[in-house]
Protein backbone atom coordinates (compact mmCIF):
# COMPACT_ATOMS: atom_id res chain seq x y z
CA UNK A 1 0.00 0.00 0.00
CA UNK A 2 1.13 3.58 -0.67
CA UNK A 3 3.00 5.53 1.99
CA UNK A 4 1.04 8.24 3.81
CA UNK A 5 2.40 11.12 1.77
CA UNK A 6 1.57 9.62 -1.62
CA UNK A 7 -1.81 8.44 -0.32
CA UNK A 8 -2.65 11.90 0.96
CA UNK A 9 -1.67 13.59 -2.25
CA UNK A 10 -3.88 11.25 -4.33
CA UNK A 11 -6.73 11.74 -1.87
CA UNK A 12 -6.48 15.51 -2.06
CA UNK A 13 -6.43 15.48 -5.81
CA UNK A 14 -9.62 13.43 -6.15
CA UNK A 15 -11.78 13.70 -3.02
CA UNK A 16 -14.26 16.38 -2.06
CA UNK A 17 -16.09 16.77 1.21
CA UNK A 18 -19.67 16.71 2.41
CA UNK A 19 -21.66 14.24 0.29
CA UNK A 20 -23.25 11.15 1.89
CA UNK A 21 -23.20 8.01 -0.28
CA UNK A 22 -25.10 4.71 -0.13
CA UNK A 23 -24.29 1.58 -2.12
CA UNK A 24 -27.83 1.02 -3.45
CA UNK A 25 -29.70 -1.56 -5.52
CA UNK A 26 -27.13 -1.42 -8.28
CA UNK A 27 -24.10 0.28 -6.74
CA UNK A 28 -23.54 4.01 -6.23
CA UNK A 29 -25.66 6.14 -8.54
CA UNK A 30 -25.90 9.95 -8.40
CA UNK A 31 -25.45 13.10 -10.44
CA UNK A 32 -22.02 12.73 -12.05
CA UNK A 33 -20.62 15.88 -10.44
CA UNK A 34 -20.73 14.44 -6.90
CA UNK A 35 -19.09 11.14 -7.80
CA UNK A 36 -15.32 11.87 -7.71
CA UNK A 37 -14.84 10.87 -4.09
CA UNK A 38 -16.80 7.65 -4.35
CA UNK A 39 -15.02 6.70 -7.58
CA UNK A 40 -11.72 7.08 -5.78
CA UNK A 41 -12.78 4.99 -2.78
CA UNK A 42 -14.38 2.36 -5.03
CA UNK A 43 -10.97 2.02 -6.70
CA UNK A 44 -9.47 1.28 -3.30
CA UNK A 45 -12.28 -1.05 -2.31
CA UNK A 46 -12.20 -3.04 -5.56
CA UNK A 47 -8.49 -3.60 -4.97
CA UNK A 48 -9.15 -4.75 -1.41
CA UNK A 49 -11.85 -7.12 -2.67
CA UNK A 50 -9.46 -8.65 -5.19
CA UNK A 51 -6.76 -9.13 -2.53
CA UNK A 52 -9.32 -10.54 -0.12
CA UNK A 53 -10.28 -13.09 -2.79
CA UNK A 54 -6.66 -14.24 -3.14
CA UNK A 55 -5.90 -12.09 -6.14
CA UNK A 56 -8.88 -13.08 -8.28
CA UNK A 57 -9.86 -10.33 -10.70
CA UNK A 58 -12.90 -8.24 -9.84
CA UNK A 59 -14.84 -6.10 -12.31
CA UNK A 60 -15.95 -2.49 -12.07
CA UNK A 61 -18.57 -0.88 -14.28
CA UNK A 62 -19.09 2.87 -14.49
CA UNK A 63 -22.69 3.39 -15.58
CA UNK A 64 -26.05 4.81 -14.56
CA UNK A 65 -28.03 2.47 -16.80
CA UNK A 66 -31.39 4.01 -17.80
CA UNK A 67 -30.91 7.19 -15.74
CA UNK A 68 -30.65 10.57 -17.47
CA UNK A 69 -27.38 11.60 -19.17
CA UNK A 70 -26.18 13.81 -16.32
CA UNK A 71 -26.15 10.89 -13.85
CA UNK A 72 -23.49 8.27 -13.48
CA UNK A 73 -22.60 5.49 -11.11
CA UNK A 74 -20.30 2.63 -10.29
CA UNK A 75 -20.69 -0.97 -9.26
CA UNK A 76 -18.35 -3.77 -8.36
CA UNK A 77 -18.63 -7.20 -9.96
CA UNK A 78 -17.49 -10.45 -8.35
CA UNK A 79 -14.91 -12.71 -10.07
CA UNK A 80 -17.59 -14.97 -11.51
CA UNK A 81 -19.56 -12.01 -12.86
CA UNK A 82 -22.09 -11.66 -10.07
CA UNK A 83 -22.96 -8.50 -8.17
CA UNK A 84 -20.73 -7.54 -5.22
CA UNK A 85 -21.17 -9.77 -2.16
CA UNK A 86 -23.77 -7.98 -0.05
CA UNK A 87 -21.74 -7.83 3.17
CA UNK A 88 -19.19 -5.67 1.31
CA UNK A 89 -21.70 -3.00 0.33
CA UNK A 90 -21.37 -1.70 3.88
CA UNK A 91 -17.56 -1.38 3.54
CA UNK A 92 -17.99 0.44 0.22
CA UNK A 93 -20.44 2.89 1.79
CA UNK A 94 -18.33 3.44 4.92
CA UNK A 95 -15.10 4.06 3.03
CA UNK A 96 -16.81 6.56 0.72
CA UNK A 97 -18.41 8.45 3.59
CA UNK A 98 -15.19 8.58 5.60
CA UNK A 99 -13.38 9.97 2.55
CA UNK A 100 -16.16 12.48 2.18
CA UNK A 101 -15.49 13.62 5.74
CA UNK A 102 -11.71 14.09 5.96
CA UNK A 103 -8.38 12.57 5.01
CA UNK A 104 -7.72 11.24 8.49
CA UNK A 105 -11.11 9.61 8.67
CA UNK A 106 -10.46 7.97 5.28
CA UNK A 107 -7.02 6.73 6.30
CA UNK A 108 -8.26 5.35 9.59
CA UNK A 109 -11.11 3.50 7.87
CA UNK A 110 -8.76 2.11 5.24
CA UNK A 111 -6.32 0.79 7.85
CA UNK A 112 -9.23 -0.66 9.80
CA UNK A 113 -10.55 -2.49 6.74
CA UNK A 114 -7.12 -3.91 5.91
CA UNK A 115 -6.89 -5.31 9.45
CA UNK A 116 -10.51 -6.49 9.82
CA UNK A 117 -10.51 -8.20 6.46
CA UNK A 118 -6.99 -9.59 6.98
CA UNK A 119 -5.91 -8.36 3.57
CA UNK A 120 -2.25 -8.83 2.65
CA UNK A 121 -1.49 -5.67 0.67
CA UNK A 122 1.78 -7.11 -0.66
CA UNK A 123 0.08 -9.84 -2.66
CA UNK A 124 -1.01 -9.19 -6.23
CA UNK A 125 -4.53 -8.77 -7.55
CA UNK A 126 -6.48 -7.56 -10.58
CA UNK A 127 -9.31 -5.27 -11.63
CA UNK A 128 -11.01 -4.94 -15.01
CA UNK A 129 -12.90 -1.70 -15.54
CA UNK A 130 -15.19 -0.34 -18.23
CA UNK A 131 -17.68 2.49 -18.65
CA UNK A 132 -20.81 3.18 -20.63
CA UNK A 133 -21.04 6.02 -23.15
CA UNK A 134 -21.73 8.93 -20.76
CA UNK A 135 -19.80 12.18 -21.07
CA UNK A 136 -18.64 12.03 -17.45
CA UNK A 137 -17.23 8.51 -17.90
CA UNK A 138 -13.55 9.20 -18.75
CA UNK A 139 -13.09 11.64 -15.89
CA UNK A 140 -14.73 9.28 -13.39
CA UNK A 141 -12.65 6.33 -14.57
CA UNK A 142 -9.49 8.40 -13.92
CA UNK A 143 -10.66 9.06 -10.34
CA UNK A 144 -11.34 5.35 -9.99
CA UNK A 145 -7.88 4.41 -11.28
CA UNK A 146 -6.26 6.87 -8.90
CA UNK A 147 -8.03 5.05 -6.04
CA UNK A 148 -6.88 1.69 -7.34
CA UNK A 149 -3.27 2.97 -7.34
CA UNK A 150 -3.43 3.05 -3.55
CA UNK A 151 -2.78 -0.69 -3.79
CA UNK A 152 0.03 -0.78 -6.36
CA UNK A 153 0.16 -4.60 -6.47
CA UNK A 154 -3.31 -4.68 -8.00
CA UNK A 155 -3.13 -4.59 -11.80
CA UNK A 156 -5.84 -2.72 -13.74
CA UNK A 157 -7.09 -3.48 -17.24
CA UNK A 158 -9.22 -0.72 -18.72
CA UNK A 159 -11.58 -1.99 -21.43
CA UNK A 160 -12.78 1.49 -22.35
CA UNK A 161 -16.43 1.55 -23.40
CA UNK A 162 -18.49 -1.63 -22.98
CA UNK A 163 -22.04 -2.67 -22.16
CA UNK A 164 -22.51 -3.68 -18.53
CA UNK A 165 -23.03 -7.37 -19.39
CA UNK A 166 -19.86 -7.39 -21.51
CA UNK A 167 -17.92 -6.23 -18.46
CA UNK A 168 -19.52 -8.99 -16.36
CA UNK A 169 -18.67 -11.53 -19.05
CA UNK A 170 -15.03 -10.40 -19.36
CA UNK A 171 -14.59 -10.37 -15.59
CA UNK A 172 -15.75 -13.95 -15.41
CA UNK A 173 -13.58 -15.02 -18.38
CA UNK A 174 -10.48 -13.38 -16.89
CA UNK A 175 -10.79 -15.66 -13.89
CA UNK A 176 -11.84 -18.75 -15.81
CA UNK A 177 -9.35 -18.84 -18.69
CA UNK A 178 -5.64 -19.59 -18.31
CA UNK A 179 -3.17 -16.74 -18.16
CA UNK A 180 -2.21 -15.50 -21.61
CA UNK A 181 -5.61 -16.30 -23.13
CA UNK A 182 -6.87 -13.63 -25.48
CA UNK A 183 -9.70 -11.94 -23.58
CA UNK A 184 -11.66 -9.05 -25.03
CA UNK A 185 -14.90 -7.94 -26.60
CA UNK A 186 -14.31 -10.18 -29.58
CA UNK A 187 -14.48 -13.26 -27.37
CA UNK A 188 -17.97 -12.17 -26.29
CA UNK A 189 -19.16 -11.79 -29.89
CA UNK A 190 -17.59 -15.09 -30.94
CA UNK A 191 -19.16 -17.07 -28.12
CA UNK A 192 -22.63 -15.71 -28.72
CA UNK A 193 -22.50 -15.96 -32.50
CA UNK A 194 -21.03 -19.43 -32.44
CA UNK A 195 -23.84 -20.61 -30.13
CA UNK A 196 -26.37 -18.87 -32.38
CA UNK A 197 -24.99 -20.56 -35.51
CA UNK A 198 -25.03 -23.97 -33.85
CA UNK A 199 -28.61 -23.55 -32.61
CA UNK A 200 -29.88 -22.42 -36.00
CA UNK A 201 -27.94 -25.17 -37.85
CA UNK A 202 -29.28 -27.83 -35.51
CA UNK A 203 -32.85 -26.63 -36.00
CA UNK A 204 -32.54 -25.98 -39.74
CA UNK A 205 -33.33 -22.28 -39.36
CA UNK A 206 -31.98 -20.51 -42.41
CA UNK A 207 -33.16 -16.99 -41.76
CA UNK A 208 -34.87 -14.89 -39.13
CA UNK A 209 -38.65 -15.29 -39.43
CA UNK A 210 -39.16 -11.59 -38.72
CA UNK A 211 -37.61 -8.29 -39.55
CA UNK A 212 -35.98 -7.03 -36.37
CA UNK A 213 -35.81 -3.44 -35.18
CA UNK A 214 -33.51 -2.62 -32.27
CA UNK A 215 -33.89 0.61 -30.30
CA UNK A 216 -30.49 1.07 -28.66
CA UNK A 217 -31.53 3.99 -26.37
CA UNK A 218 -28.69 6.07 -27.90
CA UNK A 219 -26.43 4.13 -25.57
CA UNK A 220 -23.49 1.82 -25.85
CA UNK A 221 -25.66 -1.16 -26.85
CA UNK A 222 -26.00 0.37 -30.34
CA UNK A 223 -22.40 0.16 -31.56
CA UNK A 224 -21.87 -3.13 -29.75
CA UNK A 225 -24.84 -4.95 -31.21
CA UNK A 226 -23.96 -3.58 -34.67
CA UNK A 227 -20.40 -4.77 -34.25
CA UNK A 228 -21.61 -8.25 -33.38
CA UNK A 229 -24.34 -8.61 -35.99
CA UNK A 230 -22.08 -7.25 -38.74
CA UNK A 231 -19.94 -10.35 -38.19
CA UNK A 232 -22.87 -12.68 -38.87
CA UNK A 233 -24.01 -13.76 -42.34
CA UNK A 234 -27.25 -14.98 -40.81
CA UNK A 235 -28.27 -11.49 -39.71
CA UNK A 236 -27.23 -9.74 -42.87
CA UNK A 237 -30.17 -7.52 -43.95
CA UNK A 238 -32.41 -8.91 -41.20
CA UNK A 239 -32.29 -6.03 -38.76
CA UNK A 240 -32.07 -2.31 -38.31
CA UNK A 241 -30.77 -0.37 -35.32
CA UNK A 242 -32.47 2.92 -34.40
CA UNK A 243 -31.53 5.39 -31.66
CA UNK A 244 -27.90 4.42 -32.16
CA UNK A 245 -26.56 7.93 -31.67
CA UNK A 246 -24.42 7.07 -28.68
CA UNK A 247 -22.03 9.97 -29.21
CA UNK A 248 -24.70 12.63 -28.68
CA UNK A 249 -24.58 12.52 -24.90
CA UNK A 250 -27.87 14.32 -24.29
CA UNK A 251 -29.79 11.78 -26.39
CA UNK A 252 -29.09 8.86 -24.05
CA UNK A 253 -32.36 7.24 -22.84
CA UNK A 254 -34.27 10.29 -24.12
CA UNK A 255 -37.72 9.30 -25.43
CA UNK A 256 -36.37 5.84 -26.13
CA UNK A 257 -34.94 2.72 -24.54
CA UNK A 258 -36.37 -0.12 -22.47
CA UNK A 259 -37.29 1.97 -19.45
CA UNK A 260 -39.13 4.58 -21.52
CA UNK A 261 -41.06 1.90 -23.42
CA UNK A 262 -41.97 -0.11 -20.32
CA UNK A 263 -42.94 2.89 -18.20
CA UNK A 264 -44.91 4.72 -20.86
CA UNK A 265 -46.22 1.57 -22.53
CA UNK A 266 -45.62 3.08 -25.94
CA UNK A 267 -43.28 2.97 -28.93
CA UNK A 268 -39.98 4.80 -28.60
CA UNK A 269 -39.00 7.68 -30.78
CA UNK A 270 -37.80 6.33 -34.14
CA UNK A 271 -40.09 3.28 -34.35
CA UNK A 272 -43.44 3.65 -36.06
CA UNK A 273 -46.55 1.56 -35.61
CA UNK A 274 -47.16 1.05 -39.32
CA UNK A 275 -44.07 -1.08 -39.91
CA UNK A 276 -44.78 -3.04 -36.76
CA UNK A 277 -48.21 -4.35 -37.67
CA UNK A 278 -46.91 -7.03 -39.97
CA UNK A 279 -46.76 -10.52 -38.47
CA UNK A 280 -43.14 -10.75 -39.51
CA UNK A 281 -41.94 -7.69 -37.64
CA UNK A 282 -40.68 -7.53 -34.08
CA UNK A 283 -39.00 -4.68 -32.24
CA UNK A 284 -37.01 -4.44 -29.05
CA UNK A 285 -35.50 -1.74 -26.85
CA UNK A 286 -32.29 -1.91 -24.84
CA UNK A 287 -31.60 0.36 -21.90
CA UNK A 288 -28.60 2.74 -21.75
CA UNK A 289 -26.03 0.12 -20.73
CA UNK A 290 -27.73 -2.79 -22.52
CA UNK A 291 -28.46 -5.02 -19.55
CA UNK A 292 -32.22 -4.82 -20.05
CA UNK A 293 -34.46 -5.53 -23.02
CA UNK A 294 -38.17 -5.44 -23.77
CA UNK A 295 -39.83 -6.58 -26.99
CA UNK A 296 -43.01 -5.25 -28.62
CA UNK A 297 -45.08 -5.15 -31.78
CA UNK A 298 -48.31 -3.49 -32.95
CA UNK A 299 -51.49 -5.49 -33.47
CA UNK A 300 -53.70 -5.30 -36.56
CA UNK A 301 -55.44 -2.25 -35.09
CA UNK A 302 -52.08 -0.53 -34.70
CA UNK A 303 -52.15 -0.88 -30.90
CA UNK A 304 -48.83 -1.15 -29.13
CA UNK A 305 -48.30 -4.54 -27.48
CA UNK A 306 -45.50 -4.97 -24.96
CA UNK A 307 -43.60 -8.24 -24.49
CA UNK A 308 -41.76 -7.50 -21.26
CA UNK A 309 -39.62 -9.40 -18.77
CA UNK A 310 -42.62 -11.41 -17.56
CA UNK A 311 -43.34 -12.55 -21.10
CA UNK A 312 -39.69 -13.53 -21.54
CA UNK A 313 -39.80 -15.54 -18.31
CA UNK A 314 -42.88 -17.46 -19.43
CA UNK A 315 -41.43 -18.00 -22.91
CA UNK A 316 -38.22 -19.49 -21.52
CA UNK A 317 -40.11 -21.52 -18.89
CA UNK A 318 -42.26 -23.14 -21.55
CA UNK A 319 -39.31 -23.72 -23.87
CA UNK A 320 -37.04 -25.32 -21.27
CA UNK A 321 -39.87 -27.34 -19.81
CA UNK A 322 -40.60 -28.82 -23.25
CA UNK A 323 -36.92 -29.57 -23.83
CA UNK A 324 -36.58 -31.24 -20.42
CA UNK A 325 -39.53 -33.48 -21.27
CA UNK A 326 -38.15 -34.34 -24.70
CA UNK A 327 -34.78 -35.14 -23.13
CA UNK A 328 -36.43 -37.23 -20.39
CA UNK A 329 -34.92 -34.97 -17.74
CA UNK A 330 -38.11 -33.57 -16.22
CA UNK A 331 -37.60 -35.46 -12.96
CA UNK A 332 -33.83 -35.12 -12.75
CA UNK A 333 -33.65 -31.38 -13.31
CA UNK A 334 -35.37 -28.80 -11.19
CA UNK A 335 -36.48 -25.52 -12.75
CA UNK A 336 -37.64 -22.37 -11.03
CA UNK A 337 -38.89 -18.98 -12.25
CA UNK A 338 -37.93 -16.05 -10.03
CA UNK A 339 -39.96 -12.85 -10.16
CA UNK A 340 -40.46 -9.70 -8.10
CA UNK A 341 -43.64 -8.09 -6.80
CA UNK A 342 -43.79 -6.13 -10.07
CA UNK A 343 -44.47 -9.31 -12.07
CA UNK A 344 -47.94 -9.11 -13.54
CA UNK A 345 -50.37 -11.39 -11.67
CA UNK A 346 -51.31 -13.06 -14.94
CA UNK A 347 -47.73 -14.10 -15.63
CA UNK A 348 -47.40 -15.68 -12.20
CA UNK A 349 -50.73 -17.44 -12.70
CA UNK A 350 -49.61 -18.69 -16.13
CA UNK A 351 -46.30 -19.99 -14.80
CA UNK A 352 -47.86 -21.75 -11.83
CA UNK A 353 -51.23 -22.90 -13.08
CA UNK A 354 -50.74 -23.42 -16.81
CA UNK A 355 -47.10 -24.47 -16.99
CA UNK A 356 -47.02 -26.01 -13.50
CA UNK A 357 -43.69 -24.27 -12.81
CA UNK A 358 -42.29 -23.37 -9.40
CA UNK A 359 -42.29 -19.60 -8.88
CA UNK A 360 -40.35 -17.66 -6.26
CA UNK A 361 -40.68 -13.96 -5.45
CA UNK A 362 -37.78 -11.79 -4.23
CA UNK A 363 -37.07 -8.13 -3.61
CA UNK A 364 -36.33 -5.84 -6.57
CA UNK A 365 -32.76 -5.79 -7.94
CA UNK A 366 -30.82 -8.34 -9.89
CA UNK A 367 -28.72 -9.45 -6.96
CA UNK A 368 -31.81 -10.71 -5.12
CA UNK A 369 -33.25 -12.59 -8.08
CA UNK A 370 -29.89 -14.05 -9.03
CA UNK A 371 -29.29 -15.25 -5.49
CA UNK A 372 -32.58 -17.18 -5.53
CA UNK A 373 -32.15 -18.49 -9.07
CA UNK A 374 -28.74 -20.10 -8.39
CA UNK A 375 -30.44 -22.47 -5.94
CA UNK A 376 -32.09 -24.33 -8.80
CA UNK A 377 -30.74 -26.37 -11.74
CA UNK A 378 -32.37 -24.02 -14.21
CA UNK A 379 -33.08 -20.62 -12.69
CA UNK A 380 -35.10 -18.31 -14.92
CA UNK A 381 -35.18 -14.82 -13.48
CA UNK A 382 -36.66 -11.70 -14.99
CA UNK A 383 -37.86 -8.44 -13.61
CA UNK A 384 -40.94 -7.13 -15.41
CA UNK A 385 -38.78 -4.24 -16.65
CA UNK A 386 -36.79 -6.66 -18.81
CA UNK A 387 -33.79 -7.26 -16.61
CA UNK A 388 -32.96 -10.94 -16.33
CA UNK A 389 -31.36 -14.09 -17.59
CA UNK A 390 -31.37 -17.86 -17.18
CA UNK A 391 -28.75 -19.66 -15.15
CA UNK A 392 -27.81 -23.32 -15.20
CA UNK A 393 -26.24 -25.30 -12.35
CA UNK A 394 -23.13 -27.46 -12.59
CA UNK A 395 -25.39 -30.44 -11.97
CA UNK A 396 -27.44 -29.45 -15.00
CA UNK A 397 -24.37 -29.16 -17.23
CA UNK A 398 -22.94 -32.47 -15.99
CA UNK A 399 -26.25 -34.29 -16.41
CA UNK A 400 -26.74 -33.01 -19.95
CA UNK A 401 -23.15 -33.93 -20.87
CA UNK A 402 -23.50 -37.43 -19.43
CA UNK A 403 -26.77 -38.06 -21.23
CA UNK A 404 -25.31 -36.74 -24.46
CA UNK A 405 -22.32 -39.04 -24.15
CA UNK A 406 -24.63 -42.00 -23.55
CA UNK A 407 -27.08 -41.09 -26.28
CA UNK A 408 -26.18 -42.71 -29.59
CA UNK A 409 -29.34 -41.99 -31.53
CA UNK A 410 -28.13 -38.80 -33.12
CA UNK A 411 -31.36 -38.17 -34.90
CA UNK A 412 -33.74 -38.78 -32.01
CA UNK A 413 -35.82 -36.00 -30.52
CA UNK A 414 -34.26 -36.49 -27.11
CA UNK A 415 -30.74 -36.18 -28.47
CA UNK A 416 -31.62 -32.94 -30.19
CA UNK A 417 -33.26 -31.64 -27.01
CA UNK A 418 -30.08 -32.40 -25.08
CA UNK A 419 -27.98 -30.61 -27.67
CA UNK A 420 -30.25 -27.58 -27.55
CA UNK A 421 -30.17 -27.49 -23.76
CA UNK A 422 -26.39 -27.46 -23.92
CA UNK A 423 -26.25 -24.77 -26.59
CA UNK A 424 -28.57 -22.45 -24.67
CA UNK A 425 -26.10 -22.44 -21.77
CA UNK A 426 -23.72 -20.76 -24.23
CA UNK A 427 -26.22 -18.49 -25.97
CA UNK A 428 -27.34 -17.01 -22.67
CA UNK A 429 -25.00 -14.74 -20.70
CA UNK A 430 -25.46 -16.32 -17.29
CA UNK A 431 -23.50 -13.72 -15.38
CA UNK A 432 -26.23 -11.05 -15.51
CA UNK A 433 -29.20 -9.82 -17.54
CA UNK A 434 -27.88 -8.97 -21.02
CA UNK A 435 -29.94 -7.23 -23.70
CA UNK A 436 -27.84 -8.59 -26.58
CA UNK A 437 -27.71 -12.18 -25.36
CA UNK A 438 -31.37 -12.16 -24.22
CA UNK A 439 -32.31 -10.82 -27.64
CA UNK A 440 -30.58 -13.73 -29.37
CA UNK A 441 -32.08 -16.26 -26.97
CA UNK A 442 -35.64 -14.93 -27.47
CA UNK A 443 -35.20 -14.85 -31.26
CA UNK A 444 -33.88 -18.41 -31.18
CA UNK A 445 -36.81 -19.67 -29.09
CA UNK A 446 -39.40 -17.93 -31.28
CA UNK A 447 -37.74 -19.29 -34.42
CA UNK A 448 -37.58 -22.82 -33.03
CA UNK A 449 -41.20 -22.78 -31.83
CA UNK A 450 -42.20 -21.04 -35.03
CA UNK A 451 -44.09 -18.43 -33.03
CA UNK A 452 -45.01 -14.95 -34.21
CA UNK A 453 -44.90 -12.07 -31.70
CA UNK A 454 -48.72 -12.29 -31.62
CA UNK A 455 -48.64 -15.98 -30.69
CA UNK A 456 -46.13 -15.25 -27.93
CA UNK A 457 -48.31 -12.41 -26.64
CA UNK A 458 -51.44 -14.56 -26.61
CA UNK A 459 -50.01 -17.04 -24.12
CA UNK A 460 -51.66 -14.95 -21.40
CA UNK A 461 -53.17 -11.48 -21.07
CA UNK A 462 -51.66 -9.01 -18.63
CA UNK A 463 -53.88 -7.59 -15.92
CA UNK A 464 -54.08 -3.83 -16.42
CA UNK A 465 -51.61 -2.14 -14.10
CA UNK A 466 -50.30 1.25 -13.14
CA UNK A 467 -47.01 2.35 -11.60
CA UNK A 468 -46.80 5.73 -9.88
CA UNK A 469 -43.87 7.62 -8.46
CA UNK A 470 -44.76 9.59 -5.33
CA UNK A 471 -42.52 12.18 -3.66
CA UNK A 472 -42.48 11.88 0.12
CA UNK A 473 -40.52 13.80 2.76
CA UNK A 474 -38.56 10.71 3.88
CA UNK A 475 -38.67 7.54 1.81
CA UNK A 476 -36.54 5.63 4.34
CA UNK A 477 -39.64 5.43 6.56
CA UNK A 478 -41.12 2.97 4.06
CA UNK A 479 -40.03 -0.47 5.17
CA UNK A 480 -41.32 -3.68 3.64
CA UNK A 481 -41.55 -7.41 4.25
CA UNK A 482 -42.62 -10.47 2.24
CA UNK A 483 -40.47 -9.63 -0.81
CA UNK A 484 -41.60 -5.99 -0.73
CA UNK A 485 -45.27 -6.93 -1.05
CA UNK A 486 -46.27 -5.51 2.35
CA UNK A 487 -45.33 -2.46 4.36
CA UNK A 488 -44.33 -2.79 8.00
CA UNK A 489 -43.74 0.95 8.35
CA UNK A 490 -45.24 3.60 8.46
CA UNK A 491 -47.50 1.91 10.99
CA UNK A 492 -51.07 1.29 9.83
CA UNK A 493 -50.47 2.14 6.17
CA UNK A 494 -50.61 -1.47 4.94
CA UNK A 495 -54.03 -1.96 6.55
CA UNK A 496 -55.32 1.06 4.68
CA UNK A 497 -53.93 -0.30 1.40
CA UNK A 498 -55.58 -3.66 2.09
CA UNK A 499 -58.95 -1.97 2.57
CA UNK A 500 -58.60 -0.17 -0.78
CA UNK A 501 -57.47 -3.34 -2.59
CA UNK A 502 -60.51 -5.26 -1.29
CA UNK A 503 -62.80 -2.84 -3.14
CA UNK A 504 -61.52 -3.89 -6.59
CA UNK A 505 -61.61 -7.11 -8.64
CA UNK A 506 -58.50 -9.26 -9.03
CA UNK A 507 -56.63 -6.38 -7.42
CA UNK A 508 -53.19 -6.14 -5.90
CA UNK A 509 -51.19 -3.12 -4.80
CA UNK A 510 -47.95 -2.52 -2.98
CA UNK A 511 -45.71 0.38 -2.02
CA UNK A 512 -41.92 0.45 -1.70
CA UNK A 513 -39.15 3.02 -1.50
CA UNK A 514 -37.16 3.28 -4.72
CA UNK A 515 -33.56 2.14 -4.46
CA UNK A 516 -32.42 4.44 -7.26
CA UNK A 517 -34.47 7.64 -6.88
CA UNK A 518 -35.66 9.78 -4.00
CA UNK A 519 -39.28 8.65 -4.22
CA UNK A 520 -41.73 5.94 -3.30
CA UNK A 521 -43.25 3.68 -5.95
CA UNK A 522 -46.89 2.59 -5.95
CA UNK A 523 -47.91 -0.41 -8.03
CA UNK A 524 -51.50 -1.42 -8.62
CA UNK A 525 -53.16 -3.98 -10.84
CA UNK A 526 -56.81 -4.92 -11.22
CA UNK A 527 -59.33 -6.47 -13.58
CA UNK A 528 -59.80 -3.36 -15.72
CA UNK A 529 -57.71 -0.36 -16.74
CA UNK A 530 -60.09 2.01 -14.93
CA UNK A 531 -59.88 -0.03 -11.73
CA UNK A 532 -56.08 -0.28 -11.85
CA UNK A 533 -55.82 3.48 -12.36
CA UNK A 534 -58.24 4.33 -9.54
CA UNK A 535 -56.57 1.94 -7.13
CA UNK A 536 -53.10 3.34 -7.93
CA UNK A 537 -54.26 6.90 -7.46
CA UNK A 538 -56.08 6.12 -4.20
CA UNK A 539 -53.05 4.34 -2.78
CA UNK A 540 -50.88 7.21 -4.02
CA UNK A 541 -52.99 9.66 -2.08
CA UNK A 542 -52.74 7.84 1.24
CA UNK A 543 -48.97 7.42 0.81
CA UNK A 544 -48.24 11.13 0.26
C1 LIG B 1 -31.78 -1.05 -10.51
C2 LIG B 1 -31.70 -2.53 -10.68
C3 LIG B 1 -32.91 -3.05 -11.42
C4 LIG B 1 -34.16 -2.64 -10.67
C5 LIG B 1 -34.19 -1.16 -10.44
C6 LIG B 1 -35.29 -0.79 -9.50
C7 LIG B 1 -29.73 -3.89 -11.02
C8 LIG B 1 -28.54 -4.15 -11.86
N1 LIG B 1 -30.51 -2.90 -11.42
O1 LIG B 1 -31.74 -0.41 -11.76
O2 LIG B 1 -32.81 -4.42 -11.50
O3 LIG B 1 -35.30 -3.02 -11.36
O4 LIG B 1 -32.98 -0.75 -9.84
O5 LIG B 1 -35.29 0.57 -9.31
O6 LIG B 1 -29.97 -4.55 -10.03
P1 LIG B 1 -36.07 1.23 -8.13
O7 LIG B 1 -35.55 0.67 -6.83
O8 LIG B 1 -35.83 2.68 -8.31
O9 LIG B 1 -37.53 0.89 -8.31
ZN1 LIG C 1 -29.19 -1.08 -17.22
Short mmCIF file of C-alpha atoms and ligand atoms in Angstrom, two decimals, residues 25-26 29 66 75 83 291-292 342 364-367 383 385 387 512-517 521, ligand 1:
data_model
loop_
_atom_site.label_atom_id
_atom_site.label_comp_id
_atom_site.label_asym_id
_atom_site.label_seq_id
_atom_site.Cartn_x
_atom_site.Cartn_y
_atom_site.Cartn_z
CA UNK A 25 -29.70 -1.56 -5.52
CA UNK A 26 -27.13 -1.42 -8.28
CA UNK A 29 -25.66 6.14 -8.54
CA UNK A 66 -31.39 4.01 -17.80
CA UNK A 75 -20.69 -0.97 -9.26
CA UNK A 83 -22.96 -8.50 -8.17
CA UNK A 291 -28.46 -5.02 -19.55
CA UNK A 292 -32.22 -4.82 -20.05
CA UNK A 342 -43.79 -6.13 -10.07
CA UNK A 364 -36.33 -5.84 -6.57
CA UNK A 365 -32.76 -5.79 -7.94
CA UNK A 366 -30.82 -8.34 -9.89
CA UNK A 367 -28.72 -9.45 -6.96
CA UNK A 383 -37.86 -8.44 -13.61
CA UNK A 385 -38.78 -4.24 -16.65
CA UNK A 387 -33.79 -7.26 -16.61
CA UNK A 512 -41.92 0.45 -1.70
CA UNK A 513 -39.15 3.02 -1.50
CA UNK A 514 -37.16 3.28 -4.72
CA UNK A 515 -33.56 2.14 -4.46
CA UNK A 516 -32.42 4.44 -7.26
CA UNK A 517 -34.47 7.64 -6.88
CA UNK A 521 -43.25 3.68 -5.95
C1 LIG B 1 -31.78 -1.05 -10.51
C2 LIG B 1 -31.70 -2.53 -10.68
C3 LIG B 1 -32.91 -3.05 -11.42
C4 LIG B 1 -34.16 -2.64 -10.67
C5 LIG B 1 -34.19 -1.16 -10.44
C6 LIG B 1 -35.29 -0.79 -9.50
C7 LIG B 1 -29.73 -3.89 -11.02
C8 LIG B 1 -28.54 -4.15 -11.86
N1 LIG B 1 -30.51 -2.90 -11.42
O1 LIG B 1 -31.74 -0.41 -11.76
O2 LIG B 1 -32.81 -4.42 -11.50
O3 LIG B 1 -35.30 -3.02 -11.36
O4 LIG B 1 -32.98 -0.75 -9.84
O5 LIG B 1 -35.29 0.57 -9.31
O6 LIG B 1 -29.97 -4.55 -10.03
P1 LIG B 1 -36.07 1.23 -8.13
O7 LIG B 1 -35.55 0.67 -6.83
O8 LIG B 1 -35.83 2.68 -8.31
O9 LIG B 1 -37.53 0.89 -8.31
#
